[in-house]
Coordinates of C-alpha atoms in Angstrom, one line a residue:
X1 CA 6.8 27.9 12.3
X2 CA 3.8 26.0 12.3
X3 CA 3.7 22.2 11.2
X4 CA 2.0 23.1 8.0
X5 CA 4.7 25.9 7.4
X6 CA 7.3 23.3 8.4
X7 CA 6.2 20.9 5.9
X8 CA 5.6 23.1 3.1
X9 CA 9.3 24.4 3.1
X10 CA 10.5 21.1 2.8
X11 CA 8.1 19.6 -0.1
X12 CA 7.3 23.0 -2.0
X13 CA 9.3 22.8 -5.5
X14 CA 11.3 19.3 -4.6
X15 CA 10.3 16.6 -6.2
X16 CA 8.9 13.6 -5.1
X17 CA 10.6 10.7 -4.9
X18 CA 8.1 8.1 -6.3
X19 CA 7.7 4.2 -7.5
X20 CA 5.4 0.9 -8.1
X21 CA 4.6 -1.7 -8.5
X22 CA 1.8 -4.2 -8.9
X23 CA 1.0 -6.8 -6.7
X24 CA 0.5 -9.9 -7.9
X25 CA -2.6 -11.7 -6.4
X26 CA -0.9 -15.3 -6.8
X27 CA 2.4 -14.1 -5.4
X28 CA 2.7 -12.8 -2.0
X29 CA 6.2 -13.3 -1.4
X30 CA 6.9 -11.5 -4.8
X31 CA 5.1 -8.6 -3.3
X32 CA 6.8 -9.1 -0.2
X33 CA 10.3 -9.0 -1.8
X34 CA 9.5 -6.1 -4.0
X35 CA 8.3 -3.8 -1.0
X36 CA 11.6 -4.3 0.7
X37 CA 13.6 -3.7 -2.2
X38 CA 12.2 -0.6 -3.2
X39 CA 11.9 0.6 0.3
X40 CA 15.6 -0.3 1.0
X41 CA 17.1 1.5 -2.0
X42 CA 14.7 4.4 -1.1
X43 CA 16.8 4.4 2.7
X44 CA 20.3 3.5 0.6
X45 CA 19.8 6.8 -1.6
X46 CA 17.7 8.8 0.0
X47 CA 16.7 11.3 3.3
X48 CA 14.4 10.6 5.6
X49 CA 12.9 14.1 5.3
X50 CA 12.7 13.3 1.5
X51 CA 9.3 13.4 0.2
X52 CA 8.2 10.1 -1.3
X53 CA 5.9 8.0 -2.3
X54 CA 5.5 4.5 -3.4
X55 CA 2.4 2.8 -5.4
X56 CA 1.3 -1.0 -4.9
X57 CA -1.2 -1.3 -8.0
X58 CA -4.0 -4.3 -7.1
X59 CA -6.9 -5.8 -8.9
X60 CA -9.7 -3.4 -7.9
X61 CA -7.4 -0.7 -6.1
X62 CA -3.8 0.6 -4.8
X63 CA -1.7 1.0 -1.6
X64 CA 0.2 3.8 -0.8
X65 CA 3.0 3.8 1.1
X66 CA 4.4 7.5 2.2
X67 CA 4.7 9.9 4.5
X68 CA 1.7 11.7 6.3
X69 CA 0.7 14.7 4.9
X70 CA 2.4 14.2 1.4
X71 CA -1.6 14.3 -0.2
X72 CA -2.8 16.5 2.4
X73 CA -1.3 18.7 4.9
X74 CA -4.1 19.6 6.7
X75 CA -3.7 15.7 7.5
X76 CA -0.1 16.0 9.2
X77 CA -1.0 18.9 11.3
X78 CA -4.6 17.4 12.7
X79 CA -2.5 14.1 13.6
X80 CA 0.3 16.7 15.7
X81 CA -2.4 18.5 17.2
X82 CA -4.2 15.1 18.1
X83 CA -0.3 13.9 19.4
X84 CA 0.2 17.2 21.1
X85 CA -3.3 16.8 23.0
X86 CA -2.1 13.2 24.6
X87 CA 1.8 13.7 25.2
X88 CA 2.1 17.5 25.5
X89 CA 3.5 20.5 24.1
X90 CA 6.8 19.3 24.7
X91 CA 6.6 16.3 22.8
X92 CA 7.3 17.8 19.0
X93 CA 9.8 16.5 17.0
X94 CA 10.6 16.6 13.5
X95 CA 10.0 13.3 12.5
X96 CA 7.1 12.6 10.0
X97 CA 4.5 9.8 10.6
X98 CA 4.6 7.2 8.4
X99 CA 1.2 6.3 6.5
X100 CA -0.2 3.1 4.7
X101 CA -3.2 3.8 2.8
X102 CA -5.6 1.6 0.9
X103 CA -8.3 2.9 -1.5
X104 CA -10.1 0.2 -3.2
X105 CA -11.2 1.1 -6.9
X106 CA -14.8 0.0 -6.3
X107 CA -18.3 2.1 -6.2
X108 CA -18.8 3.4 -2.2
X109 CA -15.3 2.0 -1.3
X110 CA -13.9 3.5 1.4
X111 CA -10.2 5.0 1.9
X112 CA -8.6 2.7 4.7
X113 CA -5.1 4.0 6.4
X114 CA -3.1 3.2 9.2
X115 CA 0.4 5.3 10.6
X116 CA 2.8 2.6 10.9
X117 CA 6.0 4.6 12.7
X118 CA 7.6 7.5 11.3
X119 CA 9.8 8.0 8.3
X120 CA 12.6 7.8 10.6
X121 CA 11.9 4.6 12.1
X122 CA 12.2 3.3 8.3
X123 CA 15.9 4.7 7.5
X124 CA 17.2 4.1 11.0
X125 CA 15.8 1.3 12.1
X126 CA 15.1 -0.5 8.9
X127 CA 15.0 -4.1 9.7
X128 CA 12.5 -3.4 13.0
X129 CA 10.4 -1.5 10.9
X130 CA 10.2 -3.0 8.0
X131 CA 8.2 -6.5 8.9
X132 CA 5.5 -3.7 10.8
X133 CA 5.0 -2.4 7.5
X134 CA 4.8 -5.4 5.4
X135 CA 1.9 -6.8 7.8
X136 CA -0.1 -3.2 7.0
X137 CA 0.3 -4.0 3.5
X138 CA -0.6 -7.6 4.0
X139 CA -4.1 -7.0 5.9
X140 CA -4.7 -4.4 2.6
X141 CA -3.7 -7.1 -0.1
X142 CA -6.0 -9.7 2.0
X143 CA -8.6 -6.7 1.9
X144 CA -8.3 -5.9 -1.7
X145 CA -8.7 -9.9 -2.8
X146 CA -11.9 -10.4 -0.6
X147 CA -13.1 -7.4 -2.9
X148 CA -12.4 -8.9 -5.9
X149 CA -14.0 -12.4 -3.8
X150 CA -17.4 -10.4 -3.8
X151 CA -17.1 -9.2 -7.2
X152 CA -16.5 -12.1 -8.7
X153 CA -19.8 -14.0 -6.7
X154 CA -21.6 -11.2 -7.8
X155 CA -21.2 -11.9 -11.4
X156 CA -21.6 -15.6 -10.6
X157 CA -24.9 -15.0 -9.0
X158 CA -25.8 -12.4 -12.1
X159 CA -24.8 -15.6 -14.4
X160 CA -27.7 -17.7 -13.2
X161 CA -30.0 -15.4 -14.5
X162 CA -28.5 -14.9 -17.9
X163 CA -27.9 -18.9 -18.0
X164 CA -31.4 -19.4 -17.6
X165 CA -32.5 -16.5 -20.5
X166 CA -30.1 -18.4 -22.7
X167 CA -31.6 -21.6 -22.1
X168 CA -35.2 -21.0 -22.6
X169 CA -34.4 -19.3 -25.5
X170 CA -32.3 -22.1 -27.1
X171 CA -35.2 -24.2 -26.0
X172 CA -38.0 -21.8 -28.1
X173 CA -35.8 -22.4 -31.2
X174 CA -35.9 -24.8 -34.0
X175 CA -32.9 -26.9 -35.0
X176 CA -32.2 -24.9 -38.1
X177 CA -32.8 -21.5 -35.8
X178 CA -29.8 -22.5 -33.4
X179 CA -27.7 -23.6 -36.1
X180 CA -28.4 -20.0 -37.9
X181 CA -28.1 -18.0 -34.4
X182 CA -24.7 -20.4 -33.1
X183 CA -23.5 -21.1 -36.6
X184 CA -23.2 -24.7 -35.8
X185 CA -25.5 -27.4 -34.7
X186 CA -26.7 -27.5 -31.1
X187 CA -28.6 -30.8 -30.1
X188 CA -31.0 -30.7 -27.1
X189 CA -28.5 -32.6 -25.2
X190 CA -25.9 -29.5 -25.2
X191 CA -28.6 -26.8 -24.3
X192 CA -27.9 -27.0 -20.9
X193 CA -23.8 -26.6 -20.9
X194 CA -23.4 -24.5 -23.7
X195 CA -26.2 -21.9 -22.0
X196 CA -23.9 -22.0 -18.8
X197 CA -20.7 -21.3 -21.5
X198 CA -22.9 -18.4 -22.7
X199 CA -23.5 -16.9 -19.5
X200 CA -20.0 -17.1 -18.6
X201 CA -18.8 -15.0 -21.7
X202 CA -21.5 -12.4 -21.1
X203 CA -20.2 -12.0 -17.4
X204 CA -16.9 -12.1 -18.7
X205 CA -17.4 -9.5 -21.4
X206 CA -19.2 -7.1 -18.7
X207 CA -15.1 -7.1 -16.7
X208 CA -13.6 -6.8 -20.3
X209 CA -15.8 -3.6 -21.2
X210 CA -14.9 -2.3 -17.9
X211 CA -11.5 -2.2 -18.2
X212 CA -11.3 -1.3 -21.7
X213 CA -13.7 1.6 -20.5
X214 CA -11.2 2.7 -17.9
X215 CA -8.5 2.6 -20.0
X216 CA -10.2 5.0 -22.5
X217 CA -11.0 7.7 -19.7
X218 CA -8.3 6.9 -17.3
X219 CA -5.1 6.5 -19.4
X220 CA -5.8 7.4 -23.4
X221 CA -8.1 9.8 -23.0
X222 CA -7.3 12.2 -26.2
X223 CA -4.3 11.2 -26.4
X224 CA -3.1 8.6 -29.3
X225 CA -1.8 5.0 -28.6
X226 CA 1.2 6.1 -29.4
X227 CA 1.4 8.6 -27.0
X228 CA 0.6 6.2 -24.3
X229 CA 2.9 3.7 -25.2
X230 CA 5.8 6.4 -25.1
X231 CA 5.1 7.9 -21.5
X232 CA 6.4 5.4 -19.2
X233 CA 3.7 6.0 -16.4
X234 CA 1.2 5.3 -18.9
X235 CA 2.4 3.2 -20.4
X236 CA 3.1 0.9 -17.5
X237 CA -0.4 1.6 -16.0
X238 CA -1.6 0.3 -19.2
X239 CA 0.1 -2.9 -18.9
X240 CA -1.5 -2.9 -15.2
X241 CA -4.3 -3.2 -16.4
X242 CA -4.1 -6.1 -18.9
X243 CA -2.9 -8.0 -15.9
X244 CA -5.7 -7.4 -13.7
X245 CA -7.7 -8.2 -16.3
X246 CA -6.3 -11.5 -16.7
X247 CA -6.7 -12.1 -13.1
X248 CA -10.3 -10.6 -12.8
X249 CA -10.9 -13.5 -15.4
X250 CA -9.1 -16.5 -13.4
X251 CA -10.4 -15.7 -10.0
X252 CA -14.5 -15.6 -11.9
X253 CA -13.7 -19.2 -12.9
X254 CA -11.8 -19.9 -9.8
X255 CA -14.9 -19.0 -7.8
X256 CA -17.1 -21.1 -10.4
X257 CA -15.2 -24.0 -9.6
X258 CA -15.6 -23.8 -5.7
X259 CA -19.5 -25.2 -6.3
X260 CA -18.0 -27.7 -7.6
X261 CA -17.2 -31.3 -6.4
X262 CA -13.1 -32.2 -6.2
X263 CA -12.6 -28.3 -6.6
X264 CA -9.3 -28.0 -4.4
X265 CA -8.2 -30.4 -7.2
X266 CA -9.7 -28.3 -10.1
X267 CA -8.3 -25.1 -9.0
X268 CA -5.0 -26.2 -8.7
X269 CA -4.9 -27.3 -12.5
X270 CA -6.4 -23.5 -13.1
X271 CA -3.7 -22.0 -11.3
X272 CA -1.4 -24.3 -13.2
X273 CA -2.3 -23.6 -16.4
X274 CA -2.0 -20.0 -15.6
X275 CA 1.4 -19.7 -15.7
X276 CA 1.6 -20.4 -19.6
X277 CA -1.6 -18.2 -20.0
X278 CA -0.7 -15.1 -18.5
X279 CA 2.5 -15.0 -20.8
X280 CA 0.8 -15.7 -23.5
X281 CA -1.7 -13.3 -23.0
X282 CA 0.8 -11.1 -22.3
X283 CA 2.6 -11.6 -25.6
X284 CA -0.5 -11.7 -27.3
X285 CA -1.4 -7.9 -26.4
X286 CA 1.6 -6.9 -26.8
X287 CA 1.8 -7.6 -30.4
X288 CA -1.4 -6.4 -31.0
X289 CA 0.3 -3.1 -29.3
X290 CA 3.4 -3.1 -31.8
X291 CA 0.9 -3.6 -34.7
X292 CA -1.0 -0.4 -33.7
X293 CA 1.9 1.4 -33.6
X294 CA 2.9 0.7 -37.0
X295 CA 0.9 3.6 -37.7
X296 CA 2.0 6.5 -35.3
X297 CA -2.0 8.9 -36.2
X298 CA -3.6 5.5 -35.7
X299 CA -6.7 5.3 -33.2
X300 CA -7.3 2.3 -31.3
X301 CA -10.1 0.4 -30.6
X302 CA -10.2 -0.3 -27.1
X303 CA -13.4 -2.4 -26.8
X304 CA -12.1 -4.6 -29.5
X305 CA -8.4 -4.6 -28.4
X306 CA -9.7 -5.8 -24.8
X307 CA -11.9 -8.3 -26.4
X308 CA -9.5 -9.9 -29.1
X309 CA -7.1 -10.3 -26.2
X310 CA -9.3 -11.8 -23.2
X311 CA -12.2 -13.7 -25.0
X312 CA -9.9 -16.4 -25.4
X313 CA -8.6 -16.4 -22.4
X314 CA -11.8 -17.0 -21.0
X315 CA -12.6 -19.7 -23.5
X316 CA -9.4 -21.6 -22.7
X317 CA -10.5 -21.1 -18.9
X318 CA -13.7 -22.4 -19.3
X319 CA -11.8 -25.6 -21.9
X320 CA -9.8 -26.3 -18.8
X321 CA -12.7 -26.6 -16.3
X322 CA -14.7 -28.7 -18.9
X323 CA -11.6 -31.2 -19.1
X324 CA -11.7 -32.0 -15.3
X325 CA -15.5 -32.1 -15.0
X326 CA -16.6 -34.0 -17.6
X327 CA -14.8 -37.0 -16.9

């Protein structure tokens, strides 16, 4: 029996032993502690020929942690005829290579993945393996946030632009024109901030639209809300994506603020303040969730959903760096 053969009698009609989780960008050993967990109740209840899989969500991607060939078989048996060329024919044995696998959620990205032991290693020699593993994931996580690094400078850099548009056309206008286009009064002393405030929103408004985007194709498609909200994978992958929202949002300002003078001291108030935030963000769309299921053949507006919750997340962002630099 061929390895392909091999493999297919064990996986064909068993299921797949699978779980998740997201990873926190401002919580490493969170991520850390959940990884073992899952990973030692996996060995606890669980074979190590049991086909499994586990999902690390991240900002702009996933990690996957399972054993080679699980996506592809053609995969498993390249790797043993690659293993058979450099130790021999005699060197088969049944235990399945371990695989780490990053694919970042971004245009041209790449799929990274490195074999980090064998399934084996894992439910034998747990403790051994274990830290090997966590430093895979590690480098990926450290790979995934300089992604969302360059992102984030992009829009930053994008912003100048649109800061300057605003401006010159706040500058063309009359008094009685801003006060019509803002709905308050703008004195020529303000132009200059409150273009920067402008250009922030618009950048911020471009990552809002993209994720409301991707949760229309990616997780409602035609389904109703209410379907969503009762499938637990969807449901959950939902509430992913609110949080990476949120952080998508902190980490634009975050980078704003490393121009900055005293920004070690500025970032550290951001990252303070998100800890109220991010709950009450999370409360915020979560009520807005209940109230759209009050009405089971109710549709959803995603675009304004996404807005109504993150706009003001942003603006409270942006309050918070004005308080610090305008002293």
């Amino acid at each position: 029996m061929d390895v392909k053969q091999k493999l297919a009698s064990k996986y064909d009609n068993i299921a797949i032993y699978t779980s998740g989780f997201y990873a926190d960008p401002e919580d490493a050993l969170g991520s850390r502690s959940k990884l073992m967990e899952t990973l030692k109740s996996l060995t606890m209840n669980q074979h190590a020929d049991t086909p499994f899989s586990l999902q690390i969500m991240t900002t702009n991607g996933e990690i996957n942690v399972m054993p080679l060939g699980l996506l592809s078989l053609d995969e498993l048996k390249k790797y043993e005829n690659d293993h058979r060329k450099k130790a021999g024919l005699n060197a088969d044995d049944d235990s399945i290579p371990m695989v780490i696998q990053f694919a970042p959620h971004t245009e041209h990205a790449k799929i990274q993945k490195q074999i980090v032991g064998t399934t084996n290693d894992l439910f034998d020699h747990f403790n051994d393996q274990f830290p090997k593993i966590w430093a895979t994931v590690s480098d990926y996580l450290d790979a995934n946030q300089a992604i969302l690094t360059d992102i984030e400078r992009d829009l930053l850099t994008d912003a100048k632009d649109v800061q300057s548009e605003y401006l010159n056309n706040f500058k063309t206008m009359t008094p009685d024109e801003r006060n019509q286009n803002v709905g308050y009064e703008l004195k020529d002393e303000e132009l200059d901030h409150f273009s920067h405030f402008m250009a922030d929103m618009h950048e911020v408004q471009a990552v809002v639209m993209s994720a409301a985007s991707f949760t229309q194709h990616e997780i409602m498609g035609d389904n109703l809300f209410t379907t969503v909200m009762n499938d637990r994978v969807l449901r959950n992958t939902f509430f992913w994506v609110l949080d990476n929202t949120f952080y998508e949002i902190m980490y634009y300002f975050i980078e704003k603020t490393r121009r900055m003078a005293d920004s070690d001291k500025i970032i550290k108030h951001l990252r303070h303040q998100k800890k109220l935030m991010i709950i009450n963000m999370r409360n915020d769309a979560f009520e807005r969730a209940q109230k759209a299921l009050d009405d089971p053949q109710q549709t959803i507006d995603l675009n304004h959903y996404f807005t109504d919750v993150f706009i003001p997340v942003a603006e409270q962002f942006s309050t918070e760096l004005d308080k610090l630099t305008s002293k």
